[in-house]
Tab-separated table of C-alpha atoms (C1' of nucleotides) in Angstrom:
chain	number	residue	atom	x	y	z
N	1	MET	CA	0.000	0.000	0.000
N	2	PRO	CA	1.418	3.393	-0.933
N	3	ARG	CA	2.255	5.611	1.951
N	4	SER	CA	0.142	8.719	2.196
N	5	GLU	CA	1.585	12.168	2.657
N	6	PRO	CA	2.407	12.651	6.350
N	7	ILE	CA	0.430	15.417	8.016
N	8	LYS	CA	2.658	18.155	9.315
N	9	ALA	CA	2.038	21.008	11.734
N	10	VAL	CA	-0.237	23.869	10.748
N	11	ARG	CA	1.583	26.808	9.206
N	12	GLY	CA	3.170	29.201	11.664
N	13	VAL	CA	2.755	27.021	14.760
N	14	ARG	CA	5.408	24.963	16.452
N	15	ASP	CA	6.048	22.324	19.053
N	16	ILE	CA	8.006	23.139	22.171
N	17	LEU	CA	10.086	20.060	22.878
N	18	PRO	CA	11.102	18.474	26.185
N	19	ALA	CA	14.637	19.803	25.808
N	20	GLU	CA	13.353	23.396	25.467
N	21	LEU	CA	10.721	23.300	28.185
N	22	PRO	CA	13.002	23.815	31.193
N	23	LEU	CA	13.704	27.267	29.767
N	24	TRP	CA	9.990	28.029	29.405
N	25	HIS	CA	9.275	26.746	32.875
N	26	ALA	CA	12.051	28.927	34.269
N	27	ALA	CA	10.499	31.979	32.592
N	28	GLU	CA	7.017	31.143	33.883
N	29	LEU	CA	8.231	30.265	37.354
N	30	ALA	CA	9.977	33.607	37.604
N	31	ALA	CA	6.808	35.343	36.394
N	32	THR	CA	4.731	33.623	39.054
N	33	ALA	CA	7.219	34.472	41.781
N	34	VAL	CA	7.537	38.128	40.809
N	35	ALA	CA	3.795	38.603	40.230
N	36	ARG	CA	2.997	37.137	43.645
N	37	ARG	CA	5.626	39.348	45.227
N	38	PHE	CA	3.629	42.318	43.929
N	39	GLY	CA	0.285	40.865	45.030
N	40	TYR	CA	-0.902	39.810	41.590
N	41	GLU	CA	-3.107	36.721	41.237
N	42	GLU	CA	-3.200	34.324	38.320
N	43	ILE	CA	-6.251	34.202	36.083
N	44	VAL	CA	-7.003	31.871	33.170
N	45	THR	CA	-9.310	33.156	30.477
N	46	PRO	CA	-10.525	31.307	27.369
N	47	ILE	CA	-8.598	31.236	24.130
N	48	LEU	CA	-11.943	31.598	22.329
N	49	GLU	CA	-13.821	34.858	22.578
N	50	HIS	CA	-16.595	36.475	20.601
N	51	ALA	CA	-14.987	38.097	17.590
N	52	GLU	CA	-16.888	41.234	18.490
N	53	LEU	CA	-15.067	41.552	21.814
N	54	ILE	CA	-11.768	41.721	19.987
N	55	GLU	CA	-13.039	43.881	17.171
N	56	ARG	CA	-14.909	46.496	19.227
N	57	ALA	CA	-11.859	48.476	20.068
N	58	GLY	CA	-10.063	48.560	16.764
N	59	GLU	CA	-12.542	47.672	14.089
N	60	ASN	CA	-11.150	49.754	11.281
N	61	THR	CA	-7.470	49.112	11.787
N	62	ASP	CA	-5.626	46.915	9.349
N	63	ALA	CA	-4.264	44.653	12.009
N	64	PHE	CA	-7.654	43.510	13.187
N	65	ALA	CA	-9.047	42.974	9.745
N	66	LYS	CA	-5.966	41.215	8.461
N	67	GLU	CA	-4.510	39.317	11.356
N	68	LEU	CA	-7.411	38.155	13.498
N	69	TYR	CA	-7.955	34.401	13.583
N	70	ARG	CA	-11.685	34.661	13.037
N	71	PHE	CA	-14.235	32.015	12.084
N	72	ASP	CA	-17.860	30.972	12.456
N	73	ASP	CA	-18.524	27.986	14.690
N	74	ARG	CA	-21.125	25.285	13.992
N	75	GLY	CA	-23.791	27.402	15.629
N	76	GLY	CA	-23.024	30.336	13.365
N	77	ARG	CA	-21.366	32.398	16.125
N	78	ALA	CA	-18.541	34.658	15.028
N	79	LEU	CA	-15.587	33.659	17.205
N	80	ALA	CA	-11.933	34.588	17.349
N	81	LEU	CA	-8.802	33.058	18.822
N	82	ARG	CA	-7.556	35.744	21.183
N	83	PRO	CA	-4.767	37.853	19.685
N	84	GLU	CA	-3.804	39.230	23.106
N	85	ALA	CA	-4.973	38.763	26.653
N	86	THR	CA	-6.192	42.153	27.764
N	87	ALA	CA	-9.617	42.184	26.122
N	88	GLY	CA	-10.543	38.845	27.703
N	89	VAL	CA	-9.174	39.768	31.124
N	90	VAL	CA	-11.198	42.978	31.145
N	91	ARG	CA	-14.298	41.052	30.096
N	92	ALA	CA	-13.766	38.550	32.928
N	93	TYR	CA	-13.135	41.368	35.393
N	94	PHE	CA	-16.658	42.675	34.858
N	95	GLU	CA	-18.509	39.512	33.896
N	96	ARG	CA	-17.203	37.503	36.845
N	97	GLY	CA	-17.438	40.224	39.437
N	98	LEU	CA	-13.792	41.052	40.040
N	99	ASN	CA	-14.937	44.663	39.943
N	100	GLN	CA	-16.810	43.981	43.194
N	101	GLY	CA	-13.660	43.226	45.172
N	102	PRO	CA	-10.851	45.451	46.379
N	103	GLN	CA	-9.590	47.709	43.631
N	104	PRO	CA	-7.566	47.519	41.592
N	105	ALA	CA	-7.792	43.853	40.632
N	106	ARG	CA	-4.178	42.770	40.189
N	107	LEU	CA	-4.049	39.920	37.699
N	108	TYR	CA	-1.539	38.004	35.596
N	109	LEU	CA	-1.783	35.292	33.001
N	110	THR	CA	0.347	33.257	30.630
N	111	GLY	CA	-0.936	31.397	27.628
N	112	PRO	CA	-1.170	31.089	23.870
N	113	MET	CA	-2.291	33.943	21.626
N	114	PHE	CA	-2.983	33.839	17.903
N	115	ARG	CA	-2.325	36.092	14.977
N	116	TYR	CA	-2.864	35.255	11.354
N	117	ASP	CA	0.279	36.856	10.011
N	118	ARG	CA	3.075	35.530	7.910
N	119	PRO	CA	5.532	33.574	10.035
N	120	GLN	CA	9.113	34.748	10.384
N	121	LYS	CA	11.798	34.630	13.003
N	122	GLY	CA	10.317	34.961	16.477
N	123	ARG	CA	6.831	35.470	15.047
N	124	TYR	CA	4.435	32.606	15.096
N	125	ARG	CA	0.725	32.306	14.452
N	126	GLN	CA	0.420	30.707	17.864
N	127	PHE	CA	2.669	32.443	20.325
N	128	TYR	CA	2.832	32.806	24.081
N	129	GLN	CA	2.573	35.843	26.274
N	130	LEU	CA	2.937	36.858	29.861
N	131	ASP	CA	0.270	39.398	30.635
N	132	VAL	CA	-0.032	41.581	33.735
N	133	GLU	CA	-3.013	43.839	34.380
N	134	ALA	CA	-4.088	46.196	37.164
N	135	ILE	CA	-7.744	47.026	36.507
N	136	GLY	CA	-9.927	49.526	38.327
N	137	SER	CA	-7.591	52.365	39.236
N	138	ALA	CA	-6.164	55.436	37.563
N	139	ALA	CA	-3.329	55.809	40.079
N	140	ALA	CA	-0.058	56.749	38.423
N	141	ALA	CA	1.706	54.608	40.990
N	142	LEU	CA	0.194	51.571	39.292
N	143	ASP	CA	1.797	52.483	35.967
N	144	VAL	CA	5.111	52.409	37.766
N	145	GLU	CA	4.242	49.264	39.718
N	146	VAL	CA	3.565	47.394	36.480
N	147	ILE	CA	6.784	48.697	34.953
N	148	GLU	CA	8.744	47.675	38.037
N	149	LEU	CA	7.153	44.224	38.057
N	150	ALA	CA	8.012	43.745	34.398
N	151	ARG	CA	11.560	44.961	34.959
N	152	ASP	CA	12.027	42.633	37.937
N	153	TRP	CA	10.776	39.678	35.923
N	154	LEU	CA	13.113	40.396	33.010
N	155	ARG	CA	15.982	40.701	35.473
N	156	GLU	CA	15.052	37.461	37.115
N	157	VAL	CA	15.197	35.557	33.821
N	158	GLY	CA	18.635	36.975	33.162
N	159	LEU	CA	17.653	39.761	30.759
N	160	GLY	CA	18.346	42.612	33.140
N	161	ASP	CA	20.459	44.551	30.648
N	162	LEU	CA	17.547	46.653	29.468
N	163	ARG	CA	16.467	49.959	28.066
N	164	LEU	CA	13.067	51.242	29.131
N	165	GLU	CA	11.442	53.646	26.698
N	166	LEU	CA	8.642	55.834	27.954
N	167	ASN	CA	6.074	58.214	26.566
N	168	THR	CA	2.588	59.532	27.187
N	169	ILE	CA	-0.137	59.804	24.566
N	170	GLY	CA	-2.676	61.879	26.492
N	171	ASP	CA	-6.311	60.957	26.769
N	172	SER	CA	-9.664	61.608	25.109
N	173	LYS	CA	-9.628	65.159	26.480
N	174	CYS	CA	-6.331	66.384	25.116
N	175	ARG	CA	-5.383	63.975	22.341
N	176	PRO	CA	-7.939	65.038	19.700
N	177	ALA	CA	-6.674	68.626	19.769
N	178	TYR	CA	-3.089	67.419	19.579
N	179	LEU	CA	-3.861	65.168	16.629
N	180	GLU	CA	-5.300	68.192	14.829
N	181	ARG	CA	-2.058	70.077	15.430
N	182	LEU	CA	-0.128	67.100	14.149
N	183	ARG	CA	-2.240	67.002	10.989
N	184	ASP	CA	-1.827	70.746	10.531
N	185	TYR	CA	1.930	70.298	10.728
N	186	TYR	CA	2.080	67.399	8.284
N	187	ARG	CA	-0.546	68.468	5.718
N	188	PRO	CA	1.774	70.898	3.879
N	189	LEU	CA	4.421	68.163	3.800
N	190	LYS	CA	2.076	65.488	2.515
N	191	GLU	CA	3.692	65.185	-0.923
N	192	LYS	CA	7.073	64.532	0.645
N	193	LEU	CA	5.882	61.715	2.916
N	194	SER	CA	6.066	58.026	2.182
N	195	PRO	CA	2.912	56.570	0.578
N	196	ASP	CA	2.083	54.745	3.821
N	197	SER	CA	2.366	57.895	5.854
N	198	GLN	CA	0.209	59.866	3.429
N	199	GLN	CA	-2.510	57.376	4.252
N	200	ARG	CA	-1.861	57.665	7.971
N	201	LEU	CA	-2.155	61.420	7.928
N	202	GLU	CA	-5.921	61.607	8.152
N	203	ARG	CA	-6.742	58.166	9.513
N	204	ASN	CA	-4.170	57.627	12.270
N	205	PRO	CA	-1.775	60.575	12.527
N	206	LEU	CA	-0.061	59.274	15.695
N	207	ARG	CA	1.412	56.547	13.522
N	208	LEU	CA	3.321	59.162	11.546
N	209	LEU	CA	5.583	59.465	14.553
N	210	ASP	CA	6.769	55.870	14.624
N	211	SER	CA	7.061	55.493	10.868
N	212	LYS	CA	10.172	53.548	9.973
N	213	SER	CA	10.424	55.092	6.530
N	214	GLU	CA	13.561	57.169	5.989
N	215	GLN	CA	11.507	59.430	3.785
N	216	ASP	CA	9.495	60.538	6.838
N	217	ALA	CA	12.424	60.862	9.221
N	218	PRO	CA	13.478	64.458	8.459
N	219	PHE	CA	10.084	65.850	9.492
N	220	LYS	CA	9.775	64.147	12.833
N	221	SER	CA	12.055	66.356	14.878
N	222	SER	CA	10.064	69.529	14.390
N	223	ALA	CA	6.671	67.849	14.631
N	224	PRO	CA	4.567	68.971	17.608
N	225	GLN	CA	5.018	66.698	20.618
N	226	ILE	CA	2.133	65.571	22.742
N	227	THR	CA	3.979	66.250	25.959
N	228	ASP	CA	3.655	69.967	25.105
N	229	HIS	CA	-0.095	69.663	24.645
N	230	LEU	CA	-1.324	67.554	27.548
N	231	CYS	CA	-4.385	68.535	29.537
N	232	ASP	CA	-3.775	69.327	33.209
N	233	GLU	CA	-4.778	65.869	34.429
N	234	CYS	CA	-2.575	64.059	31.918
N	235	ALA	CA	0.318	66.406	32.631
N	236	ALA	CA	0.018	65.757	36.375
N	237	HIS	CA	-0.169	62.009	35.765
N	238	TRP	CA	2.874	62.125	33.485
N	239	GLU	CA	4.787	64.162	36.048
N	240	LEU	CA	3.945	61.755	38.846
N	241	VAL	CA	4.872	58.679	36.803
N	242	ARG	CA	8.325	60.074	36.140
N	243	ARG	CA	8.789	61.157	39.740
N	244	LEU	CA	7.884	57.663	40.952
N	245	LEU	CA	10.240	56.054	38.447
N	246	ASP	CA	13.026	58.309	39.674
N	247	SER	CA	12.362	57.442	43.283
N	248	ALA	CA	12.327	53.730	42.388
N	249	GLU	CA	15.652	54.325	40.630
N	250	ILE	CA	14.309	52.900	37.405
N	251	GLU	CA	16.110	54.403	34.459
N	252	TYR	CA	14.207	55.259	31.327
N	253	THR	CA	14.633	57.143	28.089
N	254	LEU	CA	11.910	59.432	26.853
N	255	ASN	CA	10.789	58.484	23.385
N	256	PRO	CA	8.273	60.988	22.029
N	257	TYR	CA	7.735	58.720	19.021
N	258	LEU	CA	6.557	55.740	21.066
N	259	VAL	CA	2.823	55.521	20.366
N	260	ARG	CA	-0.154	53.189	20.269
N	261	GLY	CA	-2.454	52.954	17.320
N	262	LEU	CA	-5.733	52.384	19.118
N	263	ASP	CA	-8.013	54.950	20.679
N	264	TYR	CA	-8.532	53.219	24.001
N	265	TYR	CA	-4.889	53.644	24.977
N	266	THR	CA	-4.294	56.582	27.263
N	267	ARG	CA	-1.441	58.350	28.963
N	268	THR	CA	1.553	56.139	29.796
N	269	VAL	CA	3.080	53.868	27.165
N	270	PHE	CA	6.336	51.970	27.623
N	271	GLU	CA	8.486	49.320	26.008
N	272	PHE	CA	11.492	47.299	27.113
N	273	PHE	CA	14.390	46.628	24.773
N	274	PRO	CA	17.599	44.684	25.249
N	275	SER	CA	20.130	47.445	25.790
N	276	GLY	CA	22.036	46.453	22.659
N	277	ALA	CA	19.556	46.559	19.825
N	278	ALA	CA	17.152	49.353	18.967
N	279	GLY	CA	15.028	47.804	16.234
N	280	GLN	CA	11.329	47.740	16.855
N	281	GLN	CA	11.260	43.991	16.369
N	282	ASP	CA	13.533	43.506	19.337
N	283	ALA	CA	11.070	44.697	21.975
N	284	LEU	CA	10.917	42.331	24.924
N	285	GLY	CA	7.560	43.612	26.015
N	286	GLY	CA	5.540	46.698	26.525
N	287	GLY	CA	2.391	48.117	27.897
N	288	GLY	CA	0.620	51.125	29.179
N	289	ARG	CA	-2.680	52.571	30.280
N	290	TYR	CA	-5.893	51.679	28.534
N	291	ASP	CA	-8.468	53.715	30.405
N	292	GLY	CA	-10.782	53.595	27.393
N	293	LEU	CA	-10.943	49.848	26.804
N	294	ALA	CA	-13.656	48.888	29.280
N	295	GLU	CA	-15.999	51.407	27.734
N	296	ALA	CA	-15.136	50.216	24.232
N	297	GLU	CA	-16.189	46.728	25.311
N	298	GLY	CA	-19.508	48.091	26.539
N	299	TRP	CA	-18.727	48.123	30.275
N	300	PRO	CA	-18.651	51.140	32.571
N	301	PRO	CA	-15.634	53.407	32.016
N	302	THR	CA	-12.810	51.920	34.077
N	303	ALA	CA	-9.154	52.829	34.287
N	304	ALA	CA	-6.501	50.123	33.914
N	305	VAL	CA	-2.863	49.578	33.117
N	306	GLY	CA	-1.026	46.504	31.860
N	307	PHE	CA	2.061	44.888	30.415
N	308	ALA	CA	2.548	42.060	27.941
N	309	SER	CA	5.633	40.210	26.803
N	310	GLY	CA	6.241	37.545	24.179
N	311	LEU	CA	7.622	34.411	25.778
N	312	ASP	CA	8.834	33.072	22.431
N	313	ARG	CA	11.285	35.920	22.146
N	314	VAL	CA	12.154	35.998	25.834
N	315	THR	CA	13.019	32.299	25.953
N	316	GLU	CA	14.951	32.613	22.715
N	317	LEU	CA	16.972	35.421	24.217
N	318	MET	CA	17.452	33.541	27.484
N	319	ALA	CA	18.937	30.647	25.513
N	320	ALA	CA	21.169	33.006	23.510
N	321	THR	CA	22.305	34.765	26.659
N	322	GLY	CA	23.386	31.437	28.063
N	323	VAL	CA	20.938	31.230	30.951
N	324	ASP	CA	21.771	27.843	32.335
N	325	VAL	CA	18.838	25.651	33.125
N	326	ILE	CA	19.540	22.280	34.629
N	327	ALA	CA	18.447	19.597	32.220
N	328	ARG	CA	17.303	16.647	34.285
N	329	PRO	CA	17.369	13.135	32.860
N	330	PRO	CA	13.864	11.805	32.186
N	331	ALA	CA	14.510	8.872	34.492
N	332	ASP	CA	17.054	8.221	37.272
N	333	VAL	CA	16.732	4.466	36.911
N	334	LEU	CA	16.501	2.344	33.762
N	335	VAL	CA	15.373	-1.260	34.175
N	336	VAL	CA	17.022	-3.406	31.519
N	337	PRO	CA	15.493	-6.857	31.145
N	338	ASP	CA	17.590	-9.455	29.366
N	339	GLY	CA	15.548	-11.555	27.036
N	340	ASP	CA	11.897	-12.252	27.708
N	341	LEU	CA	11.524	-10.801	31.206
N	342	VAL	CA	8.846	-8.230	30.487
N	343	VAL	CA	6.625	-9.086	33.449
N	344	ALA	CA	9.504	-9.133	35.940
N	345	ALA	CA	10.862	-5.858	34.538
N	346	ALA	CA	7.520	-4.137	34.984
N	347	GLU	CA	7.340	-5.368	38.561
N	348	VAL	CA	10.884	-4.242	39.408
N	349	ALA	CA	10.178	-0.834	37.868
N	350	ARG	CA	7.084	-0.552	40.046
N	351	ILE	CA	9.246	-1.208	43.118
N	352	CYS	CA	11.864	1.368	42.093
N	353	ARG	CA	9.279	4.066	41.378
N	354	ALA	CA	8.596	4.277	45.104
N	355	VAL	CA	11.822	6.259	45.424
N	356	ARG	CA	13.133	7.139	41.945
N	357	SER	CA	11.836	8.024	38.500
N	358	THR	CA	12.153	4.763	36.608
N	359	ALA	CA	11.816	3.747	32.971
N	360	VAL	CA	12.075	0.300	31.378
N	361	ASP	CA	13.797	-0.652	28.141
N	362	TYR	CA	11.359	-3.089	26.552
N	363	GLU	CA	13.065	-3.112	23.149
N	364	SER	CA	14.365	-6.335	21.671
N	365	LYS	CA	17.945	-5.429	21.020
N	366	SER	CA	21.308	-6.458	22.341
N	367	LEU	CA	22.314	-5.775	25.918
N	368	ALA	CA	25.098	-3.522	24.681
N	369	ALA	CA	22.562	-1.448	22.793
N	370	LYS	CA	20.367	-1.193	25.867
N	371	MET	CA	23.310	-0.063	27.977
N	372	ARG	CA	24.113	2.519	25.332
N	373	ALA	CA	20.542	3.749	25.548
N	374	ALA	CA	20.762	3.916	29.350
N	375	ASN	CA	23.894	6.008	29.079
N	376	LYS	CA	22.339	8.331	26.541
N	377	LEU	CA	19.235	8.727	28.659
N	378	GLY	CA	21.417	9.908	31.509
N	379	ALA	CA	20.141	7.298	33.949
N	380	LYS	CA	22.094	7.221	37.202
N	381	TRP	CA	21.426	3.515	37.759
N	382	VAL	CA	20.661	0.491	35.630
N	383	VAL	CA	18.783	-2.441	37.143
N	384	LEU	CA	19.798	-5.420	35.035
N	385	LEU	CA	17.550	-8.458	35.031
N	386	THR	CA	18.870	-11.837	33.939
N	387	PRO	CA	16.632	-14.916	33.837
N	388	ASP	CA	18.744	-16.561	36.502
N	389	ALA	CA	18.657	-13.650	38.939
N	390	ALA	CA	15.027	-12.901	38.206
N	391	SER	CA	14.047	-16.407	39.233
N	392	ARG	CA	15.537	-15.642	42.678
N	393	ARG	CA	13.810	-12.201	42.688
N	394	SER	CA	17.233	-10.585	42.451
N	395	ALA	CA	18.846	-8.163	40.015
N	396	GLN	CA	22.168	-6.468	39.252
N	397	LEU	CA	22.203	-2.821	40.345
N	398	ARG	CA	24.747	-0.874	38.345
N	399	ASP	CA	25.870	2.618	39.293
N	400	MET	CA	26.387	4.300	35.936
N	401	THR	CA	28.711	6.944	37.308
N	402	SER	CA	31.201	4.634	39.035
N	403	GLY	CA	30.508	1.516	36.993
N	404	GLU	CA	30.181	-0.502	40.193
N	405	GLN	CA	27.681	-3.284	40.187
N	406	GLU	CA	26.231	-5.620	42.793
N	407	GLU	CA	23.494	-8.203	43.052
N	408	LEU	CA	20.517	-7.293	45.235
N	409	GLU	CA	17.125	-8.673	46.157
N	410	TRP	CA	14.330	-6.671	44.531
N	411	VAL	CA	12.990	-5.648	47.950
N	412	GLU	CA	16.333	-4.048	48.795
N	413	LEU	CA	16.198	-1.720	45.778
N	414	PRO	CA	14.205	1.139	47.357
N	415	THR	CA	16.656	1.403	50.246
N	416	ARG	CA	19.678	1.375	47.970
N	417	LEU	CA	18.222	3.861	45.481
N	418	ALA	CA	16.795	6.308	47.987
U	1	G	C1'	-1.259	40.765	1.736
U	2	U	C1'	4.053	41.950	-1.077
U	3	G	C1'	9.111	40.566	-2.348
U	4	G	C1'	13.771	37.520	-2.100
U	5	C	C1'	16.024	32.795	-0.917
U	6	U	C1'	15.234	27.626	0.027
U	7	A	C1'	13.039	22.317	0.017
U	8	U	C1'	17.665	15.517	-1.384
U	9	A	C1'	18.312	9.749	4.346
U	10	G	C1'	15.999	10.547	11.253
U	11	C	C1'	19.347	15.477	11.426
U	12	U	C1'	22.938	18.931	8.817
U	13	C	C1'	23.988	19.148	3.941
U	14	A	C1'	26.897	17.800	-1.047
U	15	G	C1'	25.205	16.353	-5.835
U	16	U	C1'	29.575	19.169	-11.681
U	17	A	C1'	27.604	20.233	-18.292
U	18	G	C1'	20.558	16.750	-17.604
U	19	G	C1'	23.134	10.264	-17.745
U	20	C	C1'	22.956	4.158	-11.854
U	21	A	C1'	21.212	8.557	-5.072
U	22	G	C1'	25.997	10.621	-1.837
U	23	A	C1'	28.860	12.369	2.897
U	24	G	C1'	29.121	13.476	8.101
U	25	C	C1'	26.340	12.834	12.390
U	26	A	C1'	22.531	9.789	14.378
U	27	C	C1'	20.770	4.800	14.304
U	28	C	C1'	21.518	-0.833	14.092
U	29	A	C1'	25.010	-4.913	14.429
U	30	G	C1'	29.839	-6.902	15.436
U	31	A	C1'	34.985	-6.745	17.585
U	32	U	C1'	33.557	-7.949	23.394
U	33	U	C1'	30.982	-16.538	23.782
U	34	G	C1'	24.883	-10.918	25.462
U	35	U	C1'	27.304	-5.047	30.560
U	36	G	C1'	27.339	1.980	28.685
U	37	G	C1'	30.898	6.136	27.505
U	38	A	C1'	36.654	5.615	23.983
U	39	U	C1'	38.295	3.047	19.428
U	40	C	C1'	37.787	0.006	15.071
U	41	U	C1'	34.731	-2.781	11.355
U	42	G	C1'	30.255	-3.520	8.720
U	43	G	C1'	25.153	-1.889	7.439
U	44	G	C1'	21.869	3.360	3.452
U	45	U	C1'	17.401	3.443	6.373
U	46	G	C1'	15.266	7.684	0.117
U	47	U	C1'	7.929	9.340	-3.069
U	48	C	C1'	15.106	13.947	-4.181
U	49	G	C1'	8.284	18.674	-0.661
U	50	C	C1'	3.591	17.966	-3.969
U	51	G	C1'	1.476	18.344	-9.072
U	52	G	C1'	2.263	19.301	-14.130
U	53	G	C1'	5.666	20.384	-18.464
U	54	U	C1'	10.280	20.016	-21.705
U	55	U	C1'	13.605	15.769	-22.968
U	56	C	C1'	15.704	9.441	-25.416
U	57	A	C1'	16.765	10.614	-20.216
U	58	A	C1'	15.059	15.430	-14.780
U	59	G	C1'	17.395	15.664	-7.905
U	60	U	C1'	19.306	18.989	-11.873
U	61	C	C1'	15.684	22.978	-16.785
U	62	C	C1'	10.365	25.497	-16.956
U	63	C	C1'	5.324	26.456	-14.642
U	64	G	C1'	1.886	25.980	-10.532
U	65	C	C1'	1.004	24.658	-5.409
U	66	U	C1'	2.538	23.790	-0.348
U	67	A	C1'	5.938	24.636	3.520
U	68	G	C1'	10.344	26.951	5.813
U	69	C	C1'	13.713	31.089	6.347
U	70	C	C1'	14.574	36.424	5.660
U	71	A	C1'	12.695	41.261	4.851
U	72	C	C1'	8.284	44.447	4.138
U	73	C	C1'	3.103	45.544	5.746
U	74	C	C1'	1.519	45.051	10.641
U	75	C	C1'	2.543	44.164	15.585
U	76	A	C1'	-4.147	45.339	19.180
RNA sequence: GUGGCUAUAGCUCAGUAGGCAGAGCACCAGAUUGUGGAUCUGGGUGUCGCGGGUUCAAGUCCCGCUAGCCACCCCA
């Protein structure tokens, strides 16, 4: 019979293998430890949400239209695989009554997110994020708390050599007027801008500021800056954020071109970069205030601030930085039956498992090959069963480090292995 | 969504001017009358990504598709 084409993984997704997982676990363990230290509790929200929840906030942006994993289920409901965690966490905060408890709700989450974009290095259609949210407070101190938490986590996973970039983008009171000024500045220059930026001019002028096109670069420096046009409340918030960062001795660089494309973002925005590289693709994580999101989802207006980081990139960088994670052998003990001693081997393994992780080599190959396998596995001991010894309920216990070997009764194994 | 590069053994890859499918590693076996690591010897395990086309002959040339990598768009 002809072999059929083997079915491979879906485009843009990947498996994380046993050898890589210690690194991921180290990253997540550090996240849990740091989050708890700051009084944040874990929450798990569904991967599936109503497409509308995701689309409410940014319906007319390209990213939503183009990159949302969206489909109709069997009942005809329009669903989406979450592209980020915040929308779902905010939904849960209201829907499940976390808004009834002490405010703000301090929450964190790790899990898979989905974007239908073209895969490339460090960018997958299914990727993983750490997400931290403080919902239900407008306190500037929380902006700094989230930044400090994020910084501590990155330090803890060995990526402490960081650059923090910081900006404010105002709020619904002061931003519209600023955007008008920005348009007024750029309109006479329109013909000289890149085609992309000409489009941005009317639709999303903030984006002009973080354009990567060299054609746009000369005009940036004299463009009006939002920090000169903040309303009193936003200016006070911005002032307090920086004062708190100073007192926490957290260094940052002001980047007036750091923006967010969506309307519900307000005031503080920040991003972490490895101190070496400056490219936008190298960001280790970022976040900011989103005081307008709850309302965009149809809930009462509620202030919140958050941070998200891509674990794919963080773990990749951890590996590159040489973060050493102890790789443990899958089993301390390998039971090696000689010949047809399957039943005895299973029983001996059962005895050993009382004190040590134990695997059995059931393959029909030579003893030398089985010993090779035991060595490769990294087993500390081999329990060798021969028909003769097995009939006396005995076995050879071999210490793979020293090479010493002695015959023991099966019942003695737990004491010797402990 | 756009562009460039790539796809050959389990893995990394070589394969000339179109003419019998190769190497290293891994794996299996033996040297070792069944006891790992080191060494030596032997063994190729294959739908040359998939589908068409050109040709006496295609891994090689042409077209389409799929996938990967890289960059763009975008990054909520």
